[in-house]
mmCIF file of C-alpha atoms in Angstrom:
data_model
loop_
_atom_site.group_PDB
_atom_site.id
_atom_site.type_symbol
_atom_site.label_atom_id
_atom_site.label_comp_id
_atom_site.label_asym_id
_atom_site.label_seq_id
_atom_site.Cartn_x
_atom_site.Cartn_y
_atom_site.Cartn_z
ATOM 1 C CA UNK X 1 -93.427 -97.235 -39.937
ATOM 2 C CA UNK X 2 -93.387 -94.121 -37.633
ATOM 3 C CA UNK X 3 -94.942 -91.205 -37.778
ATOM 4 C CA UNK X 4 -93.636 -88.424 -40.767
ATOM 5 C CA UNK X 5 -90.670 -87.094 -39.888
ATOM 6 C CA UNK X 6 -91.026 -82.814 -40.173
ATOM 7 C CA UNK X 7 -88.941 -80.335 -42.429
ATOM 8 C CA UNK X 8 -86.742 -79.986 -39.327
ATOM 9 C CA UNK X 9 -85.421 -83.226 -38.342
ATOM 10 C CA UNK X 10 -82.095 -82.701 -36.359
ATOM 11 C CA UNK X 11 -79.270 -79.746 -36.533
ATOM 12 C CA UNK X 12 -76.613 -79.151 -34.362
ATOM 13 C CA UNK X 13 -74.904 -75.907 -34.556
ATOM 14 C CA UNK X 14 -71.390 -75.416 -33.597
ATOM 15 C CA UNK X 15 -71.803 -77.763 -30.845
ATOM 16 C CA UNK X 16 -68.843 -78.136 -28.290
ATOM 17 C CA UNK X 17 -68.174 -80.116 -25.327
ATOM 18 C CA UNK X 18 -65.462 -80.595 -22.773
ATOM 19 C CA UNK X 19 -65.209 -82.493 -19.481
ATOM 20 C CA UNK X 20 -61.366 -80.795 -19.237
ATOM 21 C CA UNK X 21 -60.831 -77.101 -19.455
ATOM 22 C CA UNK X 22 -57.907 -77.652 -21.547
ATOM 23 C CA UNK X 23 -59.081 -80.378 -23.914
ATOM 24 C CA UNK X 24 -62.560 -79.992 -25.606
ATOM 25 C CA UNK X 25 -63.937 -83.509 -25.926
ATOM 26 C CA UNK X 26 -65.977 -82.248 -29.023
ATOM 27 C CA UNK X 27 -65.259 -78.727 -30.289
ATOM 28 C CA UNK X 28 -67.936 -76.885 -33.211
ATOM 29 C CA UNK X 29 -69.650 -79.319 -34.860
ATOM 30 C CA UNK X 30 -72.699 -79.166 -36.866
ATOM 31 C CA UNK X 31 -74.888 -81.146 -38.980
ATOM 32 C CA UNK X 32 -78.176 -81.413 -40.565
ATOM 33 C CA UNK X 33 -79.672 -84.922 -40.129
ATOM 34 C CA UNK X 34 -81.535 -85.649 -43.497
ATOM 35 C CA UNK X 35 -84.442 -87.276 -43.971
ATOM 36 C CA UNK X 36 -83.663 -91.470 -44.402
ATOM 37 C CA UNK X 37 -80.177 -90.775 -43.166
ATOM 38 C CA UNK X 38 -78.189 -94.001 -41.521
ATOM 39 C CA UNK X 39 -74.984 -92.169 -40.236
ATOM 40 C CA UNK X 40 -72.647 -94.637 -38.948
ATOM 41 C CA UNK X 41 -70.126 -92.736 -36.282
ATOM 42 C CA UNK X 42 -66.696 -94.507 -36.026
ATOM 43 C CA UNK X 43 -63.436 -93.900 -34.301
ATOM 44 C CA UNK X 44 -61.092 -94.605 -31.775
ATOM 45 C CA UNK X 45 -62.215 -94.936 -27.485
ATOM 46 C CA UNK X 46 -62.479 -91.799 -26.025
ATOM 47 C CA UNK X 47 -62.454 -89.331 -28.802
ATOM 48 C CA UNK X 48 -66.381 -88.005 -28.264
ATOM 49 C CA UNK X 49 -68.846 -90.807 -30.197
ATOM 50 C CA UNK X 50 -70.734 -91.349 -26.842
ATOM 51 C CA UNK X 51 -71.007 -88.023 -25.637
ATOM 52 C CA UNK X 52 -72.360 -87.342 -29.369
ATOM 53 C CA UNK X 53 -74.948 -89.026 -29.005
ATOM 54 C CA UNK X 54 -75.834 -88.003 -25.261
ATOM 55 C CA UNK X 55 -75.795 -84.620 -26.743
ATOM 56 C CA UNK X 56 -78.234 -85.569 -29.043
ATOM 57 C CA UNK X 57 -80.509 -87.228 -26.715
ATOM 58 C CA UNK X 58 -80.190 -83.979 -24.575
ATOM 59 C CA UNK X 59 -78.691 -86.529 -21.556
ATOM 60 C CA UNK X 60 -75.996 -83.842 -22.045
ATOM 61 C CA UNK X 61 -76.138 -80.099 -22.578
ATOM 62 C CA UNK X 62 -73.388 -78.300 -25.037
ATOM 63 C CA UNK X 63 -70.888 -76.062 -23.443
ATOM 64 C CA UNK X 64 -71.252 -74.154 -26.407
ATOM 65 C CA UNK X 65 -73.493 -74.316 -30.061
ATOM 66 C CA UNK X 66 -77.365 -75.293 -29.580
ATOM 67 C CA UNK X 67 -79.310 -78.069 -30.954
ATOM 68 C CA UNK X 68 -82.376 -78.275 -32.468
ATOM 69 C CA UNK X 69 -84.567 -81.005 -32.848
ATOM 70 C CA UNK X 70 -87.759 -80.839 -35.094
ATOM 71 C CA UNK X 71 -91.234 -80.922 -33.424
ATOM 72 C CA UNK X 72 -92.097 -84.313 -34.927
ATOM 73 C CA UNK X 73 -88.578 -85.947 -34.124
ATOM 74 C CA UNK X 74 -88.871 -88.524 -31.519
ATOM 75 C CA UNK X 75 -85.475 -89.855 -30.213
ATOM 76 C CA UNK X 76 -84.855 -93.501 -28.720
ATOM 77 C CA UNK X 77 -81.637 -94.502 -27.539
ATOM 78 C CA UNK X 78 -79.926 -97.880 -27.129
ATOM 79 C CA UNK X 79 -76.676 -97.531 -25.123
ATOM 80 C CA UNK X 80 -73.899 -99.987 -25.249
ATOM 81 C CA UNK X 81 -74.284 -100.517 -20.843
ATOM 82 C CA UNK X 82 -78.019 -102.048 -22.070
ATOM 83 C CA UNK X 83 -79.754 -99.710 -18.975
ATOM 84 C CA UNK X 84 -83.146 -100.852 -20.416
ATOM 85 C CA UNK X 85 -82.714 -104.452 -19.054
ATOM 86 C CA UNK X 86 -83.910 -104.409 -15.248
ATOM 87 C CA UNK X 87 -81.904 -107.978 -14.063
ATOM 88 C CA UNK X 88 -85.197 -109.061 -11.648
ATOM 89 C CA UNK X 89 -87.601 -108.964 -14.743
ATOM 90 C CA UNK X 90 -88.615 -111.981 -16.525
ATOM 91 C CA UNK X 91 -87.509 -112.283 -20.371
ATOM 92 C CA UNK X 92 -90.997 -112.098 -21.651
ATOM 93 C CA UNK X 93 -91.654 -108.903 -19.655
ATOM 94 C CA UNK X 94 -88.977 -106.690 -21.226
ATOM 95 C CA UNK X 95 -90.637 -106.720 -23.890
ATOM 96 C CA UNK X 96 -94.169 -107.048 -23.282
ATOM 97 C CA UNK X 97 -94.251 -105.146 -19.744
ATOM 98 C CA UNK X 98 -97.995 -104.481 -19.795
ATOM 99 C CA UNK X 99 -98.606 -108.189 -19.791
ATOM 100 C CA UNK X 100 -100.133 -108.122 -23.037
ATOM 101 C CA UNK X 101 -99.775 -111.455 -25.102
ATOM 102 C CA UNK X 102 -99.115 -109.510 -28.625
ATOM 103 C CA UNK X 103 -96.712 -106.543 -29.481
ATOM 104 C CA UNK X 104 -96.768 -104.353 -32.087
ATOM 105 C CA UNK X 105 -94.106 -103.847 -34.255
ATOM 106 C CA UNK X 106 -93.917 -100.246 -35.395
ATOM 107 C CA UNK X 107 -97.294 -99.489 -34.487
ATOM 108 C CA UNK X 108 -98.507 -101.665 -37.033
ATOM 109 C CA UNK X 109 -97.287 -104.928 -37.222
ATOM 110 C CA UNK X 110 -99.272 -107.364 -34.464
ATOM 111 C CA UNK X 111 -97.387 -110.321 -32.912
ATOM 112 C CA UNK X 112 -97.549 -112.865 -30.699
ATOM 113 C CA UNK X 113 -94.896 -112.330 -27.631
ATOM 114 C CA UNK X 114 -93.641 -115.944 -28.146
ATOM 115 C CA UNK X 115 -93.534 -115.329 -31.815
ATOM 116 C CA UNK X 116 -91.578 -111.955 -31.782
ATOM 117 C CA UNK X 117 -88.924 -113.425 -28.455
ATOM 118 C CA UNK X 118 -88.053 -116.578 -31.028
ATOM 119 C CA UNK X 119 -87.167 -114.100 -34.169
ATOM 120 C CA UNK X 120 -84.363 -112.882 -31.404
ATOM 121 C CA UNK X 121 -83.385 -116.853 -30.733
ATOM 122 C CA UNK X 122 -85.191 -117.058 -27.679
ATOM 123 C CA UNK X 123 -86.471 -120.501 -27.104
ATOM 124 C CA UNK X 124 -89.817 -120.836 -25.163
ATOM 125 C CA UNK X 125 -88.334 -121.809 -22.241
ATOM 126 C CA UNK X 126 -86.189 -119.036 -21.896
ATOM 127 C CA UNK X 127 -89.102 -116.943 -21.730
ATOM 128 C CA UNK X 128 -90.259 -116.644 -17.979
ATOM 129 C CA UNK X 129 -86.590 -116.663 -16.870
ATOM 130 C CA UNK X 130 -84.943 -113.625 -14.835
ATOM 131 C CA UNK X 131 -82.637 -111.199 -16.829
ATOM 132 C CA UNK X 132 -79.851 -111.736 -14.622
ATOM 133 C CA UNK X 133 -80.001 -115.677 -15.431
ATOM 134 C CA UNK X 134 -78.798 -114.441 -19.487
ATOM 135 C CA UNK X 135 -75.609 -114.299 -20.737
ATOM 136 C CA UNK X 136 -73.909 -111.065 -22.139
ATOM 137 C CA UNK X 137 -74.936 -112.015 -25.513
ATOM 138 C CA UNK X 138 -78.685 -113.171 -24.472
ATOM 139 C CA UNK X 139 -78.531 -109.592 -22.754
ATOM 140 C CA UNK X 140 -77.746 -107.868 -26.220
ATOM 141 C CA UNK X 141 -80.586 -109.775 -28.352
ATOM 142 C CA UNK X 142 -83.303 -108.716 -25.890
ATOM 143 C CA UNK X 143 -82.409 -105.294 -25.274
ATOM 144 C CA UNK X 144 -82.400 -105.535 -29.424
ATOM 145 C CA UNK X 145 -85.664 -107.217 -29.128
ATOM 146 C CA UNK X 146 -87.038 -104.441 -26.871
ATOM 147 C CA UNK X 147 -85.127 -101.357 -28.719
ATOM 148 C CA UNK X 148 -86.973 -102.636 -32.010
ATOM 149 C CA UNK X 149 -90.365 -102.049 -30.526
ATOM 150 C CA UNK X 150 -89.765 -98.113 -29.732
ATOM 151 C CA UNK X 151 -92.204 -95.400 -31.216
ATOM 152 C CA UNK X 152 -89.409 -93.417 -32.402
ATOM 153 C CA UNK X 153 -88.277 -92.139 -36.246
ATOM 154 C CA UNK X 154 -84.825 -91.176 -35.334
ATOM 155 C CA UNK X 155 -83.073 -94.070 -33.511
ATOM 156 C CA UNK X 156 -79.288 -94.363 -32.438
ATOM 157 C CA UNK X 157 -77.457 -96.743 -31.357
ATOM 158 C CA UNK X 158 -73.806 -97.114 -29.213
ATOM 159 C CA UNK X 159 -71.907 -100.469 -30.200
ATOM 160 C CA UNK X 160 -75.453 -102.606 -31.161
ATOM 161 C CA UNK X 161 -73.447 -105.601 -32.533
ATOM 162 C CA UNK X 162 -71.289 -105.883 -29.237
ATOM 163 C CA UNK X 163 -71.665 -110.115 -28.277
ATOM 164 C CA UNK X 164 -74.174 -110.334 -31.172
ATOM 165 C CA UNK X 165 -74.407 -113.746 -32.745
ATOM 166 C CA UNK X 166 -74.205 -113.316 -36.994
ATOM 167 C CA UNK X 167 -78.083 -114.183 -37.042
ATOM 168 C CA UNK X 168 -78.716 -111.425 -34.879
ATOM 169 C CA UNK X 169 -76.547 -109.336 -36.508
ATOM 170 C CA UNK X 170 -78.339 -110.312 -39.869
ATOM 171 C CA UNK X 171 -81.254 -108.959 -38.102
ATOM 172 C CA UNK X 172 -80.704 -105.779 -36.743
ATOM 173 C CA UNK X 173 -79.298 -105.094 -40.296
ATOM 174 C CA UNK X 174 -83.092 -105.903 -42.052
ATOM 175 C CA UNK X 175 -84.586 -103.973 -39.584
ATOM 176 C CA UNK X 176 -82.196 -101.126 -39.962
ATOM 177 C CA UNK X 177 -82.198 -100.913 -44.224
ATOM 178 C CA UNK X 178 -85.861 -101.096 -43.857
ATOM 179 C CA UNK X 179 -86.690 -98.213 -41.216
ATOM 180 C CA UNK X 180 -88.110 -95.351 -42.854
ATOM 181 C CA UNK X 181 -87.068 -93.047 -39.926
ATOM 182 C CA UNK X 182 -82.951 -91.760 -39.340
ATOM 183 C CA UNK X 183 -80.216 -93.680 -37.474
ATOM 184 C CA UNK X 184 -77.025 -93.100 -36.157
ATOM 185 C CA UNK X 185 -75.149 -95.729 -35.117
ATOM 186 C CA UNK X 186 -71.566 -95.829 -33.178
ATOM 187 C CA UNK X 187 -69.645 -98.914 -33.864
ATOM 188 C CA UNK X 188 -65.861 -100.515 -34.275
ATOM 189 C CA UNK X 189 -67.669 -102.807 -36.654
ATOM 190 C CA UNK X 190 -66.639 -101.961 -40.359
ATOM 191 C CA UNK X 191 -68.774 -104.859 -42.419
ATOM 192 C CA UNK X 192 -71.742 -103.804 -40.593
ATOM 193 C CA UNK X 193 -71.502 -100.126 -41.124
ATOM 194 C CA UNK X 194 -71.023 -101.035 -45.009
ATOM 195 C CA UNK X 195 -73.989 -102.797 -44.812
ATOM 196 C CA UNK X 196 -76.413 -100.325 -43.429
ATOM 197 C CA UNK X 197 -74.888 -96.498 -43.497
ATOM 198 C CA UNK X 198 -75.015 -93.986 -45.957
ATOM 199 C CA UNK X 199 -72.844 -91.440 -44.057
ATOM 200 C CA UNK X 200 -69.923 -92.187 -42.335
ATOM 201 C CA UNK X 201 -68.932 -89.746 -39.820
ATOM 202 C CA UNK X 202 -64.951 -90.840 -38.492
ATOM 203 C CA UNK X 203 -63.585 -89.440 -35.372
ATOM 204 C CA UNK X 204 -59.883 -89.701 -35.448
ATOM 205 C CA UNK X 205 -57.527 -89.590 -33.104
ATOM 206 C CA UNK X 206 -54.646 -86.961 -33.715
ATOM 207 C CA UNK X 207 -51.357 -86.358 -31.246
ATOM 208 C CA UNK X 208 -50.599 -83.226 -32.610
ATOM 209 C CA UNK X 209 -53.895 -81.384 -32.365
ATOM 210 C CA UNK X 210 -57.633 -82.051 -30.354
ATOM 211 C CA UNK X 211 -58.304 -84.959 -33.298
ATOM 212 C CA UNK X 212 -60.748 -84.534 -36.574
ATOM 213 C CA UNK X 213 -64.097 -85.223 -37.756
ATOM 214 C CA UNK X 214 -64.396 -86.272 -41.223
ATOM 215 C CA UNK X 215 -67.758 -86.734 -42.670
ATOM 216 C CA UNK X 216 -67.934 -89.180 -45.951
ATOM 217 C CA UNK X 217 -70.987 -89.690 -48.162
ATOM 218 C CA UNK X 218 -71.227 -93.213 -48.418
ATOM 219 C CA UNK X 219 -69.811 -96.703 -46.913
#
């Protein structure tokens, strides 16, 4: 449960972004992120969900337009290239990196390493083993595993259900519907943005134009 999230949470005002002179990537948006908001960001490859959310993050500045983000507002990121995992560090690590036998969950919630690493299908052997031994779906459930143990109240996410069993899936979903924070998520993944988003924001592609954002209330 993090901290109270301030009157101010996220706005971006007539943001705009291009990596071509000639064809803005993302031209003039804005938006108010509200307060329990799961905005689930869909849309064709290479039409400006990414750099959305880099934007956000402030790993990218707007060629035009300003953000703001609220003095309480702390942002954590999970990117769909999984940068968090460092291949030479043992499973257990990732998550625990201090050493410590017992993570907290939200600041609050106190469990045992083993105990937290099996709720992400990690058997105990698994647990001393290198990163680079995983597979590409072993590789998604930790960086889950770790992403879930952030001290952040808005969290966003880039593809999270890429190579993710159903039980994983199943989840990232409780953990999502229960978060008290805001998330945006980007993902091809239809059933799971039913599940878990009350906004839908749609990039589409459009041959005649720069493309559209549509913003729905609702699955």
């Amino acid at each position: 449960e993090p901290d109270r999230l301030g009157k101010t949470i996220l706005e971006l005002h007539d943001v705009a972004k291009a990596f071509e002179p000639t064809r803005p990537l993302i031209g003039n948006i804005s938006m108010h992120l509200k307060r329990g908001a799961r905005i689930g960001v869909l849309g064709p490859n290479g039409t400006g969900k990414s750099t959305l959310l880099k934007l956000i993050t402030g790993e990218l500045e707007p060629d035009s337009g300003f953000i703001i983000r609220g003095k309480n507002s702390r942002i954590a990121m999970l990117d769909q290239h999984r940068t968090v995992l460092d291949p030479s560090v043992r499973v257990r690590d990732i998550v625990s990196p201090d050493g410590r036998d017992i993570v907290f969950i939200g600041g609050k919630e106190k469990i045992h390493v083993a105990s937290y690493l099996s709720r992400f299908n990690f058997p105990t052997e698994t647990h001393r083993v290198p990163v680079s031994r995983l597979s590409g779906g072993e590789r998604n459930r930790l960086a889950l595993a770790r992403f879930l143990l952030e001290d952040a109240n808005i969290i966003l996410m880039d593809e999270p259900t890429n190579d993710l069993d159903l039980t994983t899936i199943h989840i990232l979903e409780q953990a999502l519907l229960s978060f008290p924070g805001c998330v945006i998520t980007v993902s091809h993944d239809r059933y799971f943005l039913d599940r878990v988003a009350t906004t839908i924001v749609a990039f589409e592609a459009d041959v005649q134009s720069q493309g559209t954002v549509t913003v729905m209330e609702g699955d």
